Amino acid sequence: MKYLTTVDSQPYEIEIKSEREVIVNGERVEVDFQSVADEPVYSLIVDGRSHEAYVYPEQNGLSVLMVGRLYQVTVEDERQRRLREATGGLTVPTGDFHLKAPMPGLVVAAPVEAGQSVERGSILVILESMKMQNELKAPREGTVTQVRVRPGDRVDQNQILLTLS
Amino acid sequence: MFTKVLIANRGEIAVRVIRACRELGMETVAVFSEADRSALHVRYADEAYLLGPAPSRDSYLRADRIIDIARRSGADAIHPGYGFLAEREDFARAVGEAGLIFIGPKPSAIAAMGDKAVARKTVAGAGIPVVPGTEGEGSLRDDEIVAIAPQIGFPLLIKATAGGGGKGMREVASAADLPALLQAARREAEAAFGDGNVYLEKLVLNARHIEFQILADEHDNIIHLGERECSLQRRHQKLLEEAPSPFIGDDDELRRRMGEVACQAARSVDYHNAGTIEFLVDKDRNFFFLEMNTRLQVEHPVTETVTGLDIVKEQIRIARGRKLHVTQEDIHLNGWAIECRINAEDPYNNFLPSVGRIAQIIPPTGPGVRVDTGVYPGFEISPYYDSLISKLICWGETRGEAIMRMRRALEEYRILGVRTNIPFHQSILDSHRFIAGQYDTRFVEERFSINAAEEGKETLPDIAAILATLVAHRQGQQAAQIVRRGERDTSNWKWVGRWERMHR
């Protein structure tokens, strides 16, 4: 199977013949690939060199954490690439921004109300978790359309707290 | 003399105290919240009792219940650990009134040092230099604070009177920012300590945060165990500590003077047991009293590692009324120790706390490595308590060896299930300024970025590409298998046909 992989915006063409043999940019590489301690830690031996890394799925690809360094990687197979090329980047990011709780916690304050326009960086919600007060800020300017929480509410991870249009 | 100790805490510090008790042949009583039923301290203690629901105020802050459990279980002493009730004068007093021994200072010493404003006044009276600020004024109103601020001068710090750990603390660059930050500080202090009082303090620029560990028995002996360098902080939370301090280095004269002042500060409040005097040191080696922590510190292991003393055991011996078995002349700092606080925080996402179940832990081992932790695979990191999951301490003959050892230990350490700040520590230990020992309390926030620190380092993008692709490939294959596994005994087309006919 062929993949188009990018590491921090550097592209690679990688064909996986098996978990023993891959072709990287046309060059054949023998690999020894194992998962350690269940996922997401993986061990890879290439050319006698032993590497180990965490590989986490993220919203837009994978994070590879290796020797204290983080690599942002996207991996597309041919079908995904064709799909993306066909839409030609027509999916313009529009619509509402939903502020989600990054972790479970207690809402300390929600200093905005529906109808209020906010600037980028404005504090939308203050969420207390692990004894720290975390200020959740607006990623862009917009108008608050709905505030779904009130101070004192307990919220779960990924619960929508507020919507910005 | 007591023989059974109740540990009024949780997490790694409860485990730490239980270990000391065990080694002294004492029985241990753990207390726990509903979230901590399977925590390590509960499993290690001889006895364990439920305190209440997960939130701290319903469990680890319930002084009445803790004392009641001590009575019922026959414990005759209480060790408070750090945080929670450790620096609450009323708790120490109630423990004493219940006929139990509080392993820590007298209530009057906690009170004198606990209110930061009163503490500053007390030590200033004893001739110890303090950072300029609104000392001695316990509770100023907002308008009074706004009026006084320009006299101290900007930049300045708002600090919670009952504070610690950076909570209720805000930096103010100019008078215009003061009112809003004052509200934020009060709100946070109110939530954290139930006390919204704050005071102002001049911000010392390029300051190093250096603290001295002291031990004081009930027979008038006070010694210090040298210093700890705690300048590496983020949002006033310590992240990495070392002993000795690279700033003091071999300036034994400065060490001696600061140590003496630390002992003097402890004496000014008639202090017993283990305590820590925090100083701010400016670049000209002037030092100012910052505050005294009247409890065991998170970072006590670095001092243990270079002095060879077990500070928790010393605490217990002192509480039993024994004389210190070492004198100041016996204290020598051997080699170098570094501690990294491993927090469940994502360093790549603004240090947001990470919660979840620990899937797997592979701790570092080998020469010169110590891991203090309260978690294990299968344990759930909950949002109710702080994010410290482990402390990694490395010793070396020299600072260089300690750094190299810490690097290899961090690389060995695998924690799966939650994100940790291990990559942050790895970047710090690679940074030239850290290696040169040239950092102050603002280093992390102003001159360090984990992304920039990664630039210029040896990179392995090819390996990352191969790894990620193999992982994506494997996951794709597994997903395909899951679909196949769900196959019906007949063809899906047939099945859909039947289903549609049925609904005609």
XYZ file of C-alpha atoms in Angstrom:
669
model
C 0.000 0.000 0.000
C 1.290 3.470 -0.930
C 1.114 6.468 1.358
C 1.894 10.136 1.131
C 3.357 11.098 4.468
C 4.397 14.573 5.585
C 6.601 15.277 8.590
C 6.518 18.913 9.690
C 5.564 19.815 6.073
C 8.311 17.665 4.498
C 6.707 15.127 2.101
C 7.621 11.443 1.821
C 6.298 8.729 -0.469
C 6.213 5.532 1.490
C 5.109 2.176 0.216
C 4.540 -0.548 2.761
C 5.273 -3.981 1.380
C 5.081 -5.578 4.821
C 6.049 -4.736 8.375
C 9.548 -5.893 7.379
C 9.983 -3.983 4.162
C 9.092 -0.425 3.165
C 10.045 1.768 0.230
C 10.831 5.353 1.184
C 11.014 7.806 -1.736
C 11.872 4.905 -4.045
C 14.496 3.423 -1.767
C 14.010 0.011 -0.234
C 14.447 -0.093 3.570
C 14.390 -3.175 5.759
C 12.627 -2.496 9.035
C 11.803 -4.336 12.225
C 8.627 -2.825 13.660
C 7.105 -3.773 17.015
C 4.662 -2.236 19.438
C 5.963 -2.053 22.989
C 3.849 -2.382 26.100
C 0.766 -2.230 23.879
C 0.217 0.921 21.906
C 1.113 3.737 21.619
C 4.846 3.085 22.097
C 6.595 1.564 19.105
C 10.072 0.229 18.555
C 11.682 0.419 15.130
C 15.038 -0.999 14.107
C 16.397 0.375 10.839
C 19.922 -0.480 9.699
C 20.777 -1.751 13.133
C 19.737 1.510 14.760
C 17.126 1.108 17.471
C 14.477 3.813 17.800
C 11.531 4.113 20.127
C 8.678 6.603 19.988
C 5.208 7.404 21.174
C 2.783 7.658 18.259
C -0.506 9.338 19.151
C -3.481 9.921 16.870
C -4.396 13.605 16.686
C -7.185 15.534 15.044
C -5.220 16.057 11.814
C -2.834 13.152 11.743
C -0.353 11.639 14.134
C 2.076 12.964 16.720
C 5.380 11.176 16.966
C 7.273 11.849 20.181
C 10.849 10.632 19.957
C 13.813 11.461 22.233
C 12.017 14.463 23.653
C 11.051 15.873 20.269
C 7.594 16.090 18.747
C 6.951 15.510 15.030
C 3.603 16.358 13.446
C 2.870 13.768 10.811
C 0.024 13.291 8.374
C -0.434 10.021 6.524
C -2.724 9.730 3.497
C -3.310 6.666 1.371
C -4.025 7.080 -2.335
C -7.786 7.091 -1.908
C -7.637 9.846 0.697
C -5.290 11.862 -1.465
C -7.592 11.613 -4.502
C -10.526 12.646 -2.342
C -8.661 15.683 -1.092
C -7.505 16.638 -4.578
C -11.050 16.249 -5.935
C -12.500 18.626 -3.349
C -9.538 20.887 -4.149
C -9.572 22.557 -0.789
C -13.158 23.694 -1.360
C -14.022 23.024 2.252
C -13.555 26.556 3.488
C -13.487 26.640 7.258
C -16.700 28.471 8.073
C -19.398 28.227 10.659
C -19.409 28.147 14.368
C -16.604 27.556 16.783
C -17.598 25.290 19.627
C -15.509 25.753 22.733
C -15.048 22.312 24.236
C -13.777 21.488 27.691
C -10.185 20.251 27.238
C -10.555 18.267 30.463
C -13.214 17.547 33.069
C -13.554 20.281 35.624
C -15.567 22.890 37.410
C -16.720 26.070 35.687
C -15.479 28.947 37.825
C -16.671 31.770 35.611
C -18.128 32.395 32.178
C -17.578 36.143 31.825
C -19.419 36.488 28.493
C -23.066 36.333 27.483
C -25.000 35.476 24.346
C -24.960 38.258 21.780
C -21.698 39.687 23.049
C -18.937 40.161 20.517
C -15.486 39.093 21.620
C -11.973 39.627 20.367
C -9.359 37.012 19.762
C -7.814 36.063 23.086
C -10.783 37.140 25.203
C -11.436 34.903 28.153
C -14.572 32.873 27.475
C -14.644 30.398 30.337
C -12.511 29.778 33.407
C -12.339 26.092 34.149
C -10.846 24.674 37.310
C -9.196 21.302 37.058
C -6.379 19.692 39.019
C -6.415 22.658 41.388
C -5.481 25.063 38.582
C -7.711 27.694 37.062
C -7.417 27.454 33.309
C -8.506 30.393 31.203
C -10.074 29.203 27.960
C -9.703 31.949 25.379
C -11.340 32.832 22.079
C -9.244 31.516 19.159
C -10.664 34.248 16.899
C -13.017 37.190 17.050
C -16.733 36.565 16.818
C -20.087 36.788 18.483
C -21.118 34.548 21.324
C -24.278 32.783 20.199
C -24.825 30.508 23.144
C -23.343 29.977 26.593
C -24.161 26.476 27.739
C -22.609 26.480 31.190
C -22.874 28.479 34.361
C -20.398 28.993 37.196
C -20.501 25.989 39.491
C -21.290 23.498 36.709
C -19.225 20.298 36.518
C -18.331 19.500 32.940
C -16.945 16.453 31.202
C -14.061 16.376 28.783
C -15.070 17.559 25.277
C -18.401 18.899 26.508
C -19.382 22.008 24.538
C -19.243 25.013 26.827
C -20.005 27.857 24.477
C -20.548 28.628 20.827
C -19.022 31.448 18.853
C -20.216 32.472 15.385
C 5.879 7.973 72.448
C 3.694 7.247 69.448
C 3.812 4.048 67.427
C 0.956 4.435 64.962
C 0.798 7.257 62.448
C -2.165 8.486 60.423
C -1.157 10.061 57.127
C -3.583 12.873 56.291
C -2.709 13.027 52.618
C -2.742 11.166 49.317
C -0.549 10.528 46.289
C 3.206 10.228 46.227
C 3.729 12.066 49.521
C 1.425 9.720 51.444
C 3.421 6.806 50.016
C 6.667 8.573 50.968
C 5.558 9.030 54.597
C 4.286 5.452 54.845
C 7.710 4.228 53.714
C 9.476 6.185 56.462
C 7.045 4.852 59.090
C 7.544 1.296 57.873
C 11.294 1.619 58.084
C 10.948 2.884 61.647
C 8.726 -0.097 62.482
C 5.607 2.007 62.997
C 2.065 1.166 62.019
C 0.378 3.308 59.383
C -3.185 4.494 58.840
C -4.234 5.828 55.437
C -7.289 7.945 54.724
C -8.794 8.200 51.275
C -11.532 9.781 49.195
C -13.974 7.852 47.035
C -11.736 8.572 44.017
C -8.691 7.045 45.748
C -9.971 3.667 46.906
C -7.364 1.868 44.812
C -4.548 4.395 45.289
C -1.118 3.177 46.280
C -1.141 4.789 49.735
C -4.312 2.857 50.578
C -2.728 -0.373 49.436
C 0.543 0.176 51.289
C -0.841 1.275 54.661
C -1.680 -1.161 57.468
C -5.141 0.351 57.836
C -7.248 2.534 55.557
C -10.453 4.493 56.137
C -12.813 6.294 53.786
C -13.052 10.047 54.298
C -15.778 11.025 51.843
C -16.470 12.051 48.244
C -13.712 12.953 45.796
C -13.603 16.785 46.101
C -10.913 17.776 48.622
C -13.270 19.820 50.778
C -15.375 16.674 51.347
C -12.393 14.427 52.003
C -8.766 15.445 52.518
C -9.753 18.811 53.984
C -12.195 17.302 56.496
C -10.093 17.862 59.622
C -12.887 16.660 61.915
C -13.205 13.317 60.171
C -9.466 12.784 60.029
C -9.102 13.337 63.765
C -12.086 11.086 64.396
C -10.502 8.309 62.300
C -7.219 8.730 64.189
C -9.071 8.250 67.473
C -11.049 5.242 66.285
C -8.039 3.540 64.718
C -5.826 4.142 67.724
C -3.304 6.245 65.791
C -1.418 8.518 68.160
C 0.206 10.871 65.649
C -0.774 12.556 62.390
C 1.568 13.415 59.524
C -0.016 16.024 57.241
C 2.322 15.708 54.219
C 2.215 18.875 52.076
C -0.804 20.782 50.787
C -4.307 20.073 52.133
C -4.175 20.594 55.930
C -0.379 20.749 56.291
C -0.187 24.465 56.955
C -3.472 24.948 58.759
C -2.928 26.194 62.269
C -6.465 25.196 63.345
C -5.843 21.623 62.241
C -2.536 21.353 64.122
C -4.265 22.796 67.181
C -7.234 20.414 66.935
C -4.860 17.462 66.607
C -3.093 18.525 69.795
C -6.377 19.100 71.620
C -7.486 15.587 70.661
C -4.449 14.280 72.550
C -2.591 13.360 69.355
C 0.837 14.410 68.142
C 1.070 16.604 65.049
C 4.221 15.718 63.123
C 5.203 19.274 62.311
C 5.657 22.620 64.012
C 3.590 24.065 66.832
C 0.307 25.774 65.835
C 1.725 29.146 66.881
C 4.657 28.752 64.454
C 2.317 27.742 61.629
C 0.185 30.801 62.367
C 3.175 33.140 62.518
C 4.559 31.895 59.191
C 1.271 30.909 57.561
C -0.025 34.415 57.206
C 2.612 35.606 54.750
C 2.146 39.232 55.772
C 2.637 38.504 59.476
C 5.628 36.287 58.657
C 7.353 39.095 56.783
C 6.797 41.436 59.711
C 8.124 38.876 62.206
C 11.351 38.116 60.372
C 11.912 41.763 59.454
C 11.709 42.442 63.195
C 14.461 39.862 63.716
C 16.685 41.824 61.345
C 16.240 39.582 58.303
C 15.972 41.342 54.926
C 12.575 41.041 53.185
C 11.367 42.030 49.719
C 9.595 45.431 49.858
C 5.833 45.053 50.006
C 2.672 45.640 51.993
C 3.920 43.613 54.918
C 2.050 43.408 58.164
C -1.254 44.515 56.666
C -3.355 41.359 56.731
C -6.417 42.474 54.813
C -6.285 45.492 52.558
C -9.323 46.641 50.591
C -9.093 47.026 46.829
C -8.945 50.834 46.977
C -6.167 50.703 49.597
C -4.163 48.315 47.447
C -4.570 50.526 44.378
C -3.411 53.515 46.435
C -0.338 51.779 47.884
C 0.816 50.067 44.672
C 2.660 53.061 43.124
C 4.730 53.478 46.320
C 6.086 49.945 45.940
C 6.540 50.469 42.220
C 5.820 48.326 39.197
C 6.303 45.569 38.225
C 4.922 43.966 41.336
C 3.270 40.767 42.486
C -0.141 40.196 44.011
C 0.122 37.253 46.372
C -2.486 35.416 48.407
C -2.035 35.928 52.139
C -2.878 32.276 52.747
C -1.125 31.245 49.556
C 1.375 28.846 48.160
C 2.069 27.044 44.921
C 1.396 30.099 42.788
C -2.329 30.095 43.425
C -3.869 33.522 43.832
C -0.674 35.060 42.484
C -0.590 37.601 39.661
C 2.101 39.746 38.133
C 1.215 43.360 37.524
C 3.177 45.340 34.952
C 1.368 48.665 35.341
C -1.261 50.452 37.424
C -3.833 50.077 34.642
C -3.761 46.279 34.888
C -4.057 46.206 38.657
C -7.859 46.194 39.246
C -8.604 43.283 36.887
C -5.678 41.169 38.111
C -6.620 41.906 41.700
C -10.050 40.387 41.106
C -8.559 37.314 39.434
C -6.090 36.822 42.289
C -8.765 37.183 44.959
C -11.086 34.792 43.138
C -8.373 32.155 42.812
C -7.229 32.591 46.422
C -10.819 32.326 47.630
C -11.301 29.093 45.668
C -7.987 27.560 46.715
C -7.702 28.582 50.358
C -11.135 29.918 51.343
C -9.431 33.244 51.985
C -9.433 36.018 49.391
C -6.927 38.245 51.189
C -3.918 39.365 49.171
C -0.845 41.539 49.591
C 1.586 43.241 47.251
C 5.270 42.573 46.856
C 7.924 44.157 44.689
C 8.956 41.920 41.827
C 12.706 41.251 42.030
C 14.042 41.011 38.490
C 16.417 38.215 37.432
C 15.686 36.622 40.762
C 16.777 33.172 41.776
C 14.523 31.223 44.070
C 16.784 29.472 46.559
C 15.509 27.798 49.696
C 17.129 26.296 52.770
C 15.930 23.153 54.482
C 16.095 23.379 58.246
C 15.590 20.854 61.038
C 14.793 22.019 64.552
C 14.297 19.768 67.567
C 12.512 20.547 70.819
C 15.834 21.001 72.625
C 16.876 24.248 71.003
C 18.978 22.727 68.245
C 18.479 24.136 64.758
C 20.532 23.057 61.770
C 20.212 23.607 58.040
C 20.735 20.980 55.360
C 21.977 23.317 52.677
C 20.030 24.848 49.854
C 17.819 23.856 46.973
C 17.708 25.794 43.733
C 14.056 26.128 42.680
C 14.274 28.890 40.080
C 12.960 26.732 37.307
C 9.268 27.535 37.496
C 6.320 28.040 35.252
C 3.499 30.260 36.471
C 5.164 30.156 39.902
C 4.935 26.373 40.004
C 8.256 24.687 40.564
C 9.110 22.153 37.891
C 12.703 21.171 38.470
C 14.851 21.557 41.556
C 18.478 20.892 42.249
C 20.763 20.710 45.247
C 23.138 22.376 45.689
C 22.391 25.578 43.767
C 24.595 26.237 40.719
C 24.269 29.939 41.536
C 25.746 29.582 45.020
C 28.160 26.947 43.691
C 31.302 26.902 45.791
C 30.570 30.229 47.481
C 30.533 28.583 50.914
C 30.518 31.956 52.603
C 27.148 32.884 50.987
C 25.816 29.416 51.820
C 26.874 29.783 55.438
C 25.310 33.257 55.746
C 22.032 32.242 54.154
C 21.908 29.089 56.271
C 22.422 31.095 59.431
C 19.684 33.531 58.468
C 17.381 30.577 57.746
C 18.004 29.150 61.202
C 17.492 32.595 62.700
C 14.144 32.971 60.897
C 13.023 29.605 62.270
C 14.151 30.580 65.743
C 12.171 33.849 65.554
C 8.934 31.837 65.596
C 10.203 29.123 68.000
C 10.059 26.556 65.234
C 10.217 22.790 65.690
C 10.421 20.011 63.097
C 11.364 20.301 59.396
C 10.787 23.553 57.584
C 11.960 25.517 54.594
C 12.984 29.148 54.311
C 12.550 30.515 50.813
C 14.781 33.335 49.618
C 14.882 35.482 46.532
C 18.463 36.165 45.485
C 19.254 38.932 43.019
C 22.145 38.858 40.570
C 24.356 40.790 43.010
C 23.925 38.002 45.574
C 21.663 40.019 47.842
C 19.124 37.721 49.403
C 15.664 38.459 50.770
C 13.360 36.356 52.918
C 10.362 35.319 50.838
C 8.414 32.979 53.069
C 8.705 29.957 55.273
C 7.009 26.686 54.445
C 6.119 25.073 57.739
C 5.932 21.557 56.334
C 7.692 18.934 54.286
C 8.407 20.210 50.760
C 7.642 18.418 47.498
C 11.315 18.737 46.552
C 12.776 17.387 49.826
C 14.338 14.344 48.059
C 17.123 16.381 46.439
C 18.307 17.410 49.898
C 17.998 13.829 51.122
C 20.046 12.659 48.184
C 22.998 14.998 48.779
C 22.977 14.881 52.604
C 22.138 11.199 53.054
C 19.484 12.079 55.652
C 15.891 10.842 55.577
C 13.957 14.040 56.289
C 10.631 12.292 56.989
C 12.270 10.029 59.563
C 13.924 13.082 61.101
C 10.471 14.688 61.329
C 9.129 11.665 63.179
C 12.124 11.532 65.539
C 11.757 15.237 66.326
C 8.003 14.805 66.953
C 8.874 11.989 69.366
C 10.888 14.501 71.365
C 14.319 13.181 70.438
C 17.397 15.342 70.051
C 18.825 15.792 66.561
C 21.445 13.098 66.078
C 23.509 15.261 63.727
C 25.068 18.688 64.205
C 25.704 21.393 61.624
C 29.305 20.181 61.314
C 28.072 16.726 60.259
C 26.208 18.111 57.249
C 28.146 17.863 54.002
C 26.705 18.097 50.536
C 27.830 15.054 48.591
C 27.638 15.361 44.803
C 24.626 16.778 43.010
C 20.924 15.941 42.839
C 18.209 17.026 40.397
C 14.483 16.431 40.663
C 12.014 16.647 37.782
C 8.366 16.892 38.677
C 6.457 14.688 36.296
C 3.006 16.223 35.870
C 0.033 14.956 33.898
C 0.141 17.986 31.614
C 0.559 18.369 27.889
C 3.620 20.560 27.261
C 2.658 20.900 23.596
C -0.816 22.180 24.440
C -0.211 25.016 26.862
C 0.369 22.609 29.762
C -3.306 21.726 29.977
C -3.922 19.024 32.544
C -4.365 15.560 31.116
C -6.698 13.130 32.831
C -7.366 9.469 32.207
C -6.374 5.961 33.102
C -2.664 5.131 33.245
C -2.303 2.300 30.778
C 1.314 1.410 31.361
C 4.360 2.702 33.218
C 7.955 1.722 32.595
C 9.944 3.619 35.233
C 13.641 4.367 34.868
C 15.936 2.372 37.126
C 19.666 1.847 37.481
C 22.387 3.691 39.402
C 21.576 7.018 41.023
C 17.876 7.067 40.118
C 14.962 7.459 42.516
C 11.281 7.558 41.569
C 8.665 8.703 44.093
C 5.166 8.108 42.822
C 1.660 7.298 43.928
C 0.319 5.905 40.671
C 0.557 2.643 38.789
C -0.896 1.104 35.605
C -4.672 1.017 35.842
C -4.870 4.007 38.156
C -7.196 6.797 37.097
C -5.780 10.344 37.113
C -8.763 12.377 38.279
C -9.395 16.092 37.870
C -9.910 16.559 41.624
C -6.304 16.772 42.755
C -3.086 18.294 41.483
C -1.365 16.952 38.404
C 1.855 15.685 40.033
C 2.078 11.984 39.303
C 5.706 11.287 39.982
C 9.022 12.794 41.028
C 12.167 11.642 39.304
C 15.358 12.290 41.248
C 18.856 11.641 39.920
C 22.152 11.863 41.726
C 25.585 12.400 40.230
C 29.071 12.972 41.575
C 29.040 16.252 39.681
C 26.265 18.403 38.225
C 27.305 17.227 34.782
C 26.850 13.609 35.713
C 23.488 14.358 37.351
C 22.300 16.069 34.146
C 23.428 13.205 31.913
C 21.832 10.681 34.244
C 18.579 12.640 34.339
C 18.547 12.781 30.545
C 18.864 9.036 30.215
C 16.295 8.455 32.981
C 13.768 10.759 31.294
C 14.300 8.925 28.016
C 13.711 5.585 29.748
C 10.556 6.753 31.526
C 7.423 5.604 29.678
C 4.014 6.647 30.956
C 1.077 5.676 28.773
C -2.528 6.774 29.071
C -2.011 10.402 29.993
C 0.228 13.086 28.535
C 3.119 14.154 30.717
C 5.608 17.006 30.785
C 8.572 14.644 30.294
C 9.400 16.176 26.852
C 9.492 19.598 28.519
C 12.083 18.379 31.012
C 14.078 16.797 28.206
C 14.188 20.119 26.369
C 15.199 21.987 29.524
C 18.020 19.544 30.186
C 19.248 20.076 26.620
C 19.180 23.871 26.811
C 22.509 25.647 27.025
C 21.321 28.062 29.669
C 20.253 25.280 31.969
C 23.474 23.381 31.447
C 25.409 26.560 32.259
C 23.252 27.035 35.353
C 22.155 30.443 34.098
C 18.461 30.626 34.709
C 16.155 32.644 36.916
C 12.498 32.400 37.895
C 11.393 33.884 34.542
C 13.465 31.638 32.329
C 10.695 29.224 31.368
C 8.128 31.897 30.590
C 10.341 34.449 28.879
C 13.279 32.734 27.315
C 12.282 29.158 26.808
C 9.932 27.612 24.314
C 9.659 23.904 23.874
C 9.299 24.337 20.109
C 12.300 26.643 19.749
C 14.331 24.392 22.027
C 13.692 21.579 19.612
C 15.072 23.493 16.679
C 18.660 22.778 15.825
C 18.596 19.488 17.663
C 19.379 16.305 15.853
C 16.196 15.301 14.128
C 15.013 12.058 12.661
C 12.187 13.009 10.308
C 12.740 9.904 8.157
C 12.308 7.612 11.127
C 9.241 9.574 12.250
C 7.793 9.214 8.748
C 8.365 5.463 8.629
C 6.999 4.962 12.143
C 3.874 7.023 11.591
C 3.164 5.349 8.269
C 3.598 1.868 9.713
C 1.283 2.777 12.586
C -1.339 4.240 10.235
C -1.029 1.175 8.010
C -1.445 -1.217 10.916
C -4.473 0.718 12.191
C -6.002 0.695 8.717
C -5.562 -3.074 8.540
C -7.098 -3.559 11.968
C -10.066 -1.371 11.051
C -10.596 -3.498 7.930
C -10.523 -6.662 10.038
C -13.135 -5.300 12.406
C -15.484 -4.755 9.459
C -14.834 -8.281 8.227
C -15.334 -9.767 11.644
C -18.841 -8.305 11.789
C -19.773 -10.115 8.576
C -23.168 -11.711 8.483
C -23.537 -15.348 7.559
C -25.247 -14.292 4.351
C -24.183 -11.630 1.885
C -24.970 -8.076 2.938
C -26.852 -7.507 -0.345
C -29.115 -10.447 0.389
C -29.634 -9.207 3.913
C -30.577 -5.708 2.768
C -32.974 -7.217 0.230
C -34.751 -9.217 2.902
C -34.892 -6.243 5.211
C -36.435 -4.066 2.549
C -39.029 -6.705 1.622
C -39.972 -7.012 5.261
C -40.710 -3.296 5.408
C -42.798 -3.065 2.257
